[in-house]
XYZ file of C-alpha atoms in Angstrom:
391
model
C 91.635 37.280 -20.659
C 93.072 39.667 -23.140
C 89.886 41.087 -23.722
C 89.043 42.052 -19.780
C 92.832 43.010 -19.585
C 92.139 46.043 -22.508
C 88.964 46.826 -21.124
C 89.975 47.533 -17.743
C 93.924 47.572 -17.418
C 95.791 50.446 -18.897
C 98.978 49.935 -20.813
C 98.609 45.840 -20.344
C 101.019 44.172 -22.011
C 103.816 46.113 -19.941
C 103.355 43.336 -16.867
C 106.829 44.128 -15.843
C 105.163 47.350 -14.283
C 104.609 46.092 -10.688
C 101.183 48.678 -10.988
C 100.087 47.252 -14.145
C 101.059 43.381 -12.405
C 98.851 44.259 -9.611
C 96.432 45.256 -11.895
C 96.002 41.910 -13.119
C 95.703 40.701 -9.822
C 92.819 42.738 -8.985
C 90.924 42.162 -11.925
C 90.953 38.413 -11.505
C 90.212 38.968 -7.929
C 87.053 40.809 -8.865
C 86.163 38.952 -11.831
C 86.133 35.879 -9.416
C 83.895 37.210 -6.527
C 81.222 38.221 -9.452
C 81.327 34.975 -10.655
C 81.751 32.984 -7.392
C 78.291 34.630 -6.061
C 76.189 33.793 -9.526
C 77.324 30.317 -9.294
C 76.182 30.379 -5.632
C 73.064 31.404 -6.390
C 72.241 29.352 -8.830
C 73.646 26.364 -7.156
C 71.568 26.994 -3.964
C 68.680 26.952 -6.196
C 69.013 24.203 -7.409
C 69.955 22.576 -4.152
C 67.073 23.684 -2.465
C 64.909 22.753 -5.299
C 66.004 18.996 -5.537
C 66.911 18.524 -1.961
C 70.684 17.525 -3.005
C 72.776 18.340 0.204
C 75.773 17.334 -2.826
C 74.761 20.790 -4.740
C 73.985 22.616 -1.731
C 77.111 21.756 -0.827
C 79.108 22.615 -3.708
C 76.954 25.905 -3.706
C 78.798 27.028 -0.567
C 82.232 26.151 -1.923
C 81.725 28.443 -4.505
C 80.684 30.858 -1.731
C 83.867 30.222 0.338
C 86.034 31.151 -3.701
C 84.376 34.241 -3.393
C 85.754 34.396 -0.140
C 89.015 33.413 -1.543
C 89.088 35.916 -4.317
C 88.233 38.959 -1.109
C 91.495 37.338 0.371
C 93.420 37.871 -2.874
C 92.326 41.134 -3.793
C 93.045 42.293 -0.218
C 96.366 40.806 -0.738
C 97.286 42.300 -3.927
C 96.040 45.539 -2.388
C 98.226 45.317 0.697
C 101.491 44.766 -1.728
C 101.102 47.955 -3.317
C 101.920 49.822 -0.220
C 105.185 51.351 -0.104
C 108.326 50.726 2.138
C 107.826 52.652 5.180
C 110.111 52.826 8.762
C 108.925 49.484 9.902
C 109.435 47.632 6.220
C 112.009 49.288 4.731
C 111.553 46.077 1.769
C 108.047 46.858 1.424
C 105.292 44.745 1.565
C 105.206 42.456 -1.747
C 104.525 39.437 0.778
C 101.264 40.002 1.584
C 100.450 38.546 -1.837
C 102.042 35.201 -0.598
C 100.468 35.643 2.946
C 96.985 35.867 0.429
C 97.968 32.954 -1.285
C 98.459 30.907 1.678
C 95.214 32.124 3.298
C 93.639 30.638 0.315
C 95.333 27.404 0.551
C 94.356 26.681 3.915
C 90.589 27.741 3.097
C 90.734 25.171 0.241
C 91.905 22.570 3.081
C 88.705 23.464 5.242
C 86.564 23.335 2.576
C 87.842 19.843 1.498
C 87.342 18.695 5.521
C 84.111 20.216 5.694
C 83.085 18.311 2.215
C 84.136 14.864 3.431
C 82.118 15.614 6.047
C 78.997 15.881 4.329
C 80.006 12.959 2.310
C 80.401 10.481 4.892
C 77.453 12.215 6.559
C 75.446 11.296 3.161
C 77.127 7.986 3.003
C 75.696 6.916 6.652
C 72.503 8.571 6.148
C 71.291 8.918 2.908
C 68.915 11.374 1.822
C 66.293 10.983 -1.094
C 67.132 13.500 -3.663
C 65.055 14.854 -6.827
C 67.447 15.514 -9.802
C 66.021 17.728 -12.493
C 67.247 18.807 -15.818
C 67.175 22.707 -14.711
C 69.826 21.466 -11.787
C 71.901 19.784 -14.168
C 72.173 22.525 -17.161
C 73.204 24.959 -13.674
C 75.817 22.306 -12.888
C 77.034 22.000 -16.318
C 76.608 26.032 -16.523
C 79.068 26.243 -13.272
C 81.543 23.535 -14.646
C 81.919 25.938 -18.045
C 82.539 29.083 -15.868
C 84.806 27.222 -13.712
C 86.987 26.425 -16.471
C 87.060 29.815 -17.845
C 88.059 31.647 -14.478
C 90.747 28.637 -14.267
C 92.092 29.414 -17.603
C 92.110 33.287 -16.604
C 93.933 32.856 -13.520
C 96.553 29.966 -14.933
C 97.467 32.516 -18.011
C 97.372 36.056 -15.594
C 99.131 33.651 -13.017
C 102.026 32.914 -15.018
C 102.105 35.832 -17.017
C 102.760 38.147 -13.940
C 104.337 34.905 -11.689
C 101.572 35.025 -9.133
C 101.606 32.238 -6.734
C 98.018 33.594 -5.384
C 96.707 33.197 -8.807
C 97.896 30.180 -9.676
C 96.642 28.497 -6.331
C 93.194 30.541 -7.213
C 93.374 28.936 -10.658
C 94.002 25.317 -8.816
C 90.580 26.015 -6.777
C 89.164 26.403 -10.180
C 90.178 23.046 -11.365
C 89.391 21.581 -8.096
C 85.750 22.918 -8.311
C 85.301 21.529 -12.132
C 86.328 17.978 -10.843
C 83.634 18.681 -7.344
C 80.693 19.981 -9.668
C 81.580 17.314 -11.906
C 80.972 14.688 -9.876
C 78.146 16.332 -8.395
C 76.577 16.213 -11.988
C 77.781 12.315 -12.631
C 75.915 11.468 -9.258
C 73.007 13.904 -10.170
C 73.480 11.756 -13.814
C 73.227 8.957 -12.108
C 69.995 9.345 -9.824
C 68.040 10.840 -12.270
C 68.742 7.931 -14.946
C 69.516 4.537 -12.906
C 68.125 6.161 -9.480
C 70.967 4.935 -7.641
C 72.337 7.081 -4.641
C 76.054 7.693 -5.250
C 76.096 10.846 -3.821
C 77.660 10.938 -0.624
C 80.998 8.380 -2.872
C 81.580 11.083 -4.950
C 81.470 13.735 -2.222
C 84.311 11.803 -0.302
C 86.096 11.336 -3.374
C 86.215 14.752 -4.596
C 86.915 16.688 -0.640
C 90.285 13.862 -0.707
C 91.193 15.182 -3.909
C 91.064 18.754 -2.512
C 92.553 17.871 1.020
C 95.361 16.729 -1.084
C 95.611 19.449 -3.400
C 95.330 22.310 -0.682
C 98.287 20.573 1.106
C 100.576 21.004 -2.308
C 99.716 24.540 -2.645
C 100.320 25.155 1.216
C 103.689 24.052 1.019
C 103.952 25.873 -2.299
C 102.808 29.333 -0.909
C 105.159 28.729 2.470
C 108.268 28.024 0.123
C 108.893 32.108 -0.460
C 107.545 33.208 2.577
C 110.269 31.065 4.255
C 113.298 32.229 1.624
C 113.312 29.191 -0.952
C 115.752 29.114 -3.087
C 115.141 31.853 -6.302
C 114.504 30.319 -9.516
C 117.337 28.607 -11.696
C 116.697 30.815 -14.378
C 116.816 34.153 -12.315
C 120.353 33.472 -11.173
C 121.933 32.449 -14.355
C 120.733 35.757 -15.852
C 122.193 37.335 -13.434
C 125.454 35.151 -13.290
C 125.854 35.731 -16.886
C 124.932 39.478 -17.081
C 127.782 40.041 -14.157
C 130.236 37.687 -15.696
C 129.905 39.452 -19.043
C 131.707 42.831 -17.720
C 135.557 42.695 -18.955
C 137.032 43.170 -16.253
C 135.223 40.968 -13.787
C 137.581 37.750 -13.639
C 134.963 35.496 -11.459
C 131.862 36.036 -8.930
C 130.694 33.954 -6.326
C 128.945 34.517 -2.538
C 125.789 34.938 -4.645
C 122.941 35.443 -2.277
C 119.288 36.509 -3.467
C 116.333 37.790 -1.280
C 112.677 37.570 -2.516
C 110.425 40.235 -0.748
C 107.381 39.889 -2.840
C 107.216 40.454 -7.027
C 108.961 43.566 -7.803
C 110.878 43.736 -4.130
C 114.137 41.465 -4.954
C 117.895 42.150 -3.295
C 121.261 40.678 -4.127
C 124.383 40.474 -3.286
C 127.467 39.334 -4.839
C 131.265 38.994 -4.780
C 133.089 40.231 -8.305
C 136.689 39.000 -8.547
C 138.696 41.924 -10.592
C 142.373 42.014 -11.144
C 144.420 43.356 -7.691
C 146.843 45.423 -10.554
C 143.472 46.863 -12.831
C 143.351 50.339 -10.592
C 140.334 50.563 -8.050
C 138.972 53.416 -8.989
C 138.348 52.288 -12.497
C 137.305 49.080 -10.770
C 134.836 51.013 -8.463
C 133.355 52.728 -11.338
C 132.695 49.369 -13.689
C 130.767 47.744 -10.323
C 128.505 51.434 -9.688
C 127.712 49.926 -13.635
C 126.872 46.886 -12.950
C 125.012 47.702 -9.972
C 122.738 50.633 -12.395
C 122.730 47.727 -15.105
C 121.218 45.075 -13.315
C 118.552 47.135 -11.372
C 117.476 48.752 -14.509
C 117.057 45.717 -17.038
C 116.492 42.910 -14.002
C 114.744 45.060 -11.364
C 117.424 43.384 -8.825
C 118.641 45.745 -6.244
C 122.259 44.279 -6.396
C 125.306 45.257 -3.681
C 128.660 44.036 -4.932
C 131.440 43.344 -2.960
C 134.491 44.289 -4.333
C 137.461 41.459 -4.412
C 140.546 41.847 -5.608
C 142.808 38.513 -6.661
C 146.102 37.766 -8.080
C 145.811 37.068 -11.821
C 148.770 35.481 -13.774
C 150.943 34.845 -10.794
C 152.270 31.349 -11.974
C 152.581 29.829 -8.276
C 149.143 30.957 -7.440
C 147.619 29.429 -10.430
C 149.218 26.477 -10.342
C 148.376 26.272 -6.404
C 144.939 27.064 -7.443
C 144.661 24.351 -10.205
C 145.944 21.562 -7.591
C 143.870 22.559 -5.027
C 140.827 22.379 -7.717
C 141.960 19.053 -9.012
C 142.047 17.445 -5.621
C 138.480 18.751 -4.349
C 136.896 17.661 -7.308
C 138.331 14.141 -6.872
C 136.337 14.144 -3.650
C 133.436 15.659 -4.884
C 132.356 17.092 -8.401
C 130.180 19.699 -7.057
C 132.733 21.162 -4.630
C 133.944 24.811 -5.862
C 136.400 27.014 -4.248
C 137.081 30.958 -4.815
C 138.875 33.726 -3.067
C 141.921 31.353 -3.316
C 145.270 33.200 -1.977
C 148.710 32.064 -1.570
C 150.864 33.723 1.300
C 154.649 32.473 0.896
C 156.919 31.781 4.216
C 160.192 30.601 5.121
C 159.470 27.359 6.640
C 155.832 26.936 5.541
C 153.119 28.339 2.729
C 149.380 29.720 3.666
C 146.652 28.210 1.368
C 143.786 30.656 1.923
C 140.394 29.648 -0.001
C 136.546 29.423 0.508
C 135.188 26.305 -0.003
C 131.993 25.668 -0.776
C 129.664 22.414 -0.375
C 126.006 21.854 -1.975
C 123.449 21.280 0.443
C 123.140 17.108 -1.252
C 126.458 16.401 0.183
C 126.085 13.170 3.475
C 129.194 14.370 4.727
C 129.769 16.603 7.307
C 131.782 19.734 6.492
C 134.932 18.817 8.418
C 134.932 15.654 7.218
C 135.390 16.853 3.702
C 137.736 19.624 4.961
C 139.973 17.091 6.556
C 140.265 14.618 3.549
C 141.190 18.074 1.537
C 144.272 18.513 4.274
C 145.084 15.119 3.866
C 145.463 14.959 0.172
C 147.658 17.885 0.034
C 149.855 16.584 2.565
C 150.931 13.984 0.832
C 152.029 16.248 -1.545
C 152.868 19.214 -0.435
C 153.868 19.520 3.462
C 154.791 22.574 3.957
C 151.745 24.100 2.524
C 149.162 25.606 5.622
C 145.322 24.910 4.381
C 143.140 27.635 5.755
C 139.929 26.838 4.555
C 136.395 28.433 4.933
C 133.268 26.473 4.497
C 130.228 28.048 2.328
C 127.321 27.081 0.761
C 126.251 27.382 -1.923
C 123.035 30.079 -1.462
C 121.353 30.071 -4.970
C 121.106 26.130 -5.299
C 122.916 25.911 -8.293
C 125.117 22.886 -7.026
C 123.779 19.673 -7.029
């Protein structure tokens, strides 16, 4: 891979670039319809020289990769346009739209195969195996593993979801040729017919491999939840100012590699002055966008610190909505004194795993603190938890 990268990507090893990324994309894209139409011609060959509808067969899969590779290229070409009126976030997506469109071609192609298998299965065909169709099978099998070890290792590298579902179609063709060539092995050594078997065999294996990838190219293009990773490195690269006392309301938005917004609430001091406060978040803000490439808006929220009621208010309140639930947090917790009662202000906020429904838990909070404290007023808010980071 390294060597194609040198030879046709400038300044390589910066992948953070989202130019250089794309890059990568387009070169595996390429590299794939090149290859994609030798093996198809050779395949055909081959097929039409030994009559094997299992190698004509796998002939046009290859056809339908170089297909898929069009698809990708197109979508890694479409991502590079800039925000306009319309998209003001750009257009990173179309690279998962891509990868998607090549999921669902690696669906038909598995439909279309067990097709021909239990076609071959009910009617079987006499078939002439000879060693020139097997050294193009075995030829295929080594290229196939080459392009999937290119587009696993540019996939990751640049965190393509296209090129890791192109790299997927790559294994899934090694295992299809492969049994082509154990049925072809077969034939030409036992002469037994196993040919339309392995053909239904193999298309199951890639119905139910273009299914996972499906669901894995829909994930971003429906807002999944952004990586663990991603949001502790942020969490910790927030948290790390001095005067930020807490964060929470974290919410991240994926628009395509290179095209990710945040948002955020930082806790400071209500006495630290908010000018100086103002100043330290414009920071942040710079901070993040420069070393994380995270567009990040921060809400500004300022909270009593060292006020010995609130704190103790704070640490009860804590103590009894853990007891209900571990992964039940709170923030934005304010105390408002009265003469015959006290407000308990807070957010509350519950992990998606939790049975319960919200009031439920809100109302087993109330009762708890009753018991001990009547004349304190619960005003709670219900959130959830946006990142996933709750169990």
């Amino acid at each position: 891979m390294i060597f194609w990268a040198k030879l046709f990507i400038k300044d390589y090893k910066n992948v953070s670039d989202f130019k250089v990324r794309n890059a990568y994309g387009k070169l595996s894209s390429v590299l794939g319809i090149i290859l994609n139409l030798i093996l198809f011609g050779g395949k055909f060959l081959a097929g039409y020289l030994t009559g094997s509808i299992a190698i004509t067969a796998d002939a046009f899969n290859n056809l339908s990769d170089a297909s898929s590779s069009i698809i990708s290229l197109i979508g890694f070409k479409l991502s590079e346009k800039p925000a306009d009126k319309d998209h003001p976030y750009g257009h990173g997506r179309y690279e998962y739209i891509a990868g998607l469109a090549v999921a669902v071609l690696i669906m038909v192609i598995g439909i279309e195969l067990l097709k021909s298998g239990i076609d071959k299965i009910i009617h079987p065909t006499d078939t002439e195996i000879t060693i020139v169709a097997m050294i193009i099978l075995v030829a295929s099998i080594l290229f196939k593993l080459y392009m999937m070890y290119f587009n696993t290792k540019a996939g990751k590298m640049i965190g393509s979801k296209t090129l890791i579902a192109t790299a997927q179609d790559s294994r899934n063709d090694v295992i299809s040729t492969g049994a082509v060539l154990i049925a072809s092995l077969v034939m030409y050594f036992f002469k037994f017919n196993i040919d339309g078997f392995m053909g239904v065999a193999v298309a199951l294996f890639i119905i139910i491999s273009g299914f996972g990838l499906i669901r894995d190219t829909l994930d971003p293009i429906l807002g999944q939840s952004p990586d663990k990773e991603l949001v502790e490195a942020l969490q910790n690269k927030v948290i790390a100012y001095e005067h930020v006392e807490g964060i929470h309301d974290l919410i991240i938005h994926d628009y395509g590699p290179g095209n990710i917004f945040a948002s955020v609430h930082v806790e400071v001091d209500s006495k630290y002055d908010p000018v100086l406060a103002h100043d330290e978040i414009d920071n942040i803000e710079k901070d993040v966008q420069k070393t994380m490439g995270i567009l990040l808006t921060i809400h500004y929220d300022p909270i009593a610190v060292g006020d010995p009621f609130t704190d103790e208010a704070k640490a009860y309140i804590k103590e009894v909505v853990g007891g209900i639930n571990k992964s039940i947090s709170i923030h934005d917790f304010r105390t408002v004194p009265g003469v015959t009662h006290t407000n308990i202000l807070f957010d509350m906020v519950l992990p998606y795993s939790i049975a319960k429904s919200s009031k439920d838990i809100e109302t087993r909070v109330e009762s708890e603190v009753e018991r001990s404290h009547p004349d304190w007023c619960l005003v709670i808010t219900i959130d959830h938890d946006m990142t996933s980071t709750l169990e």
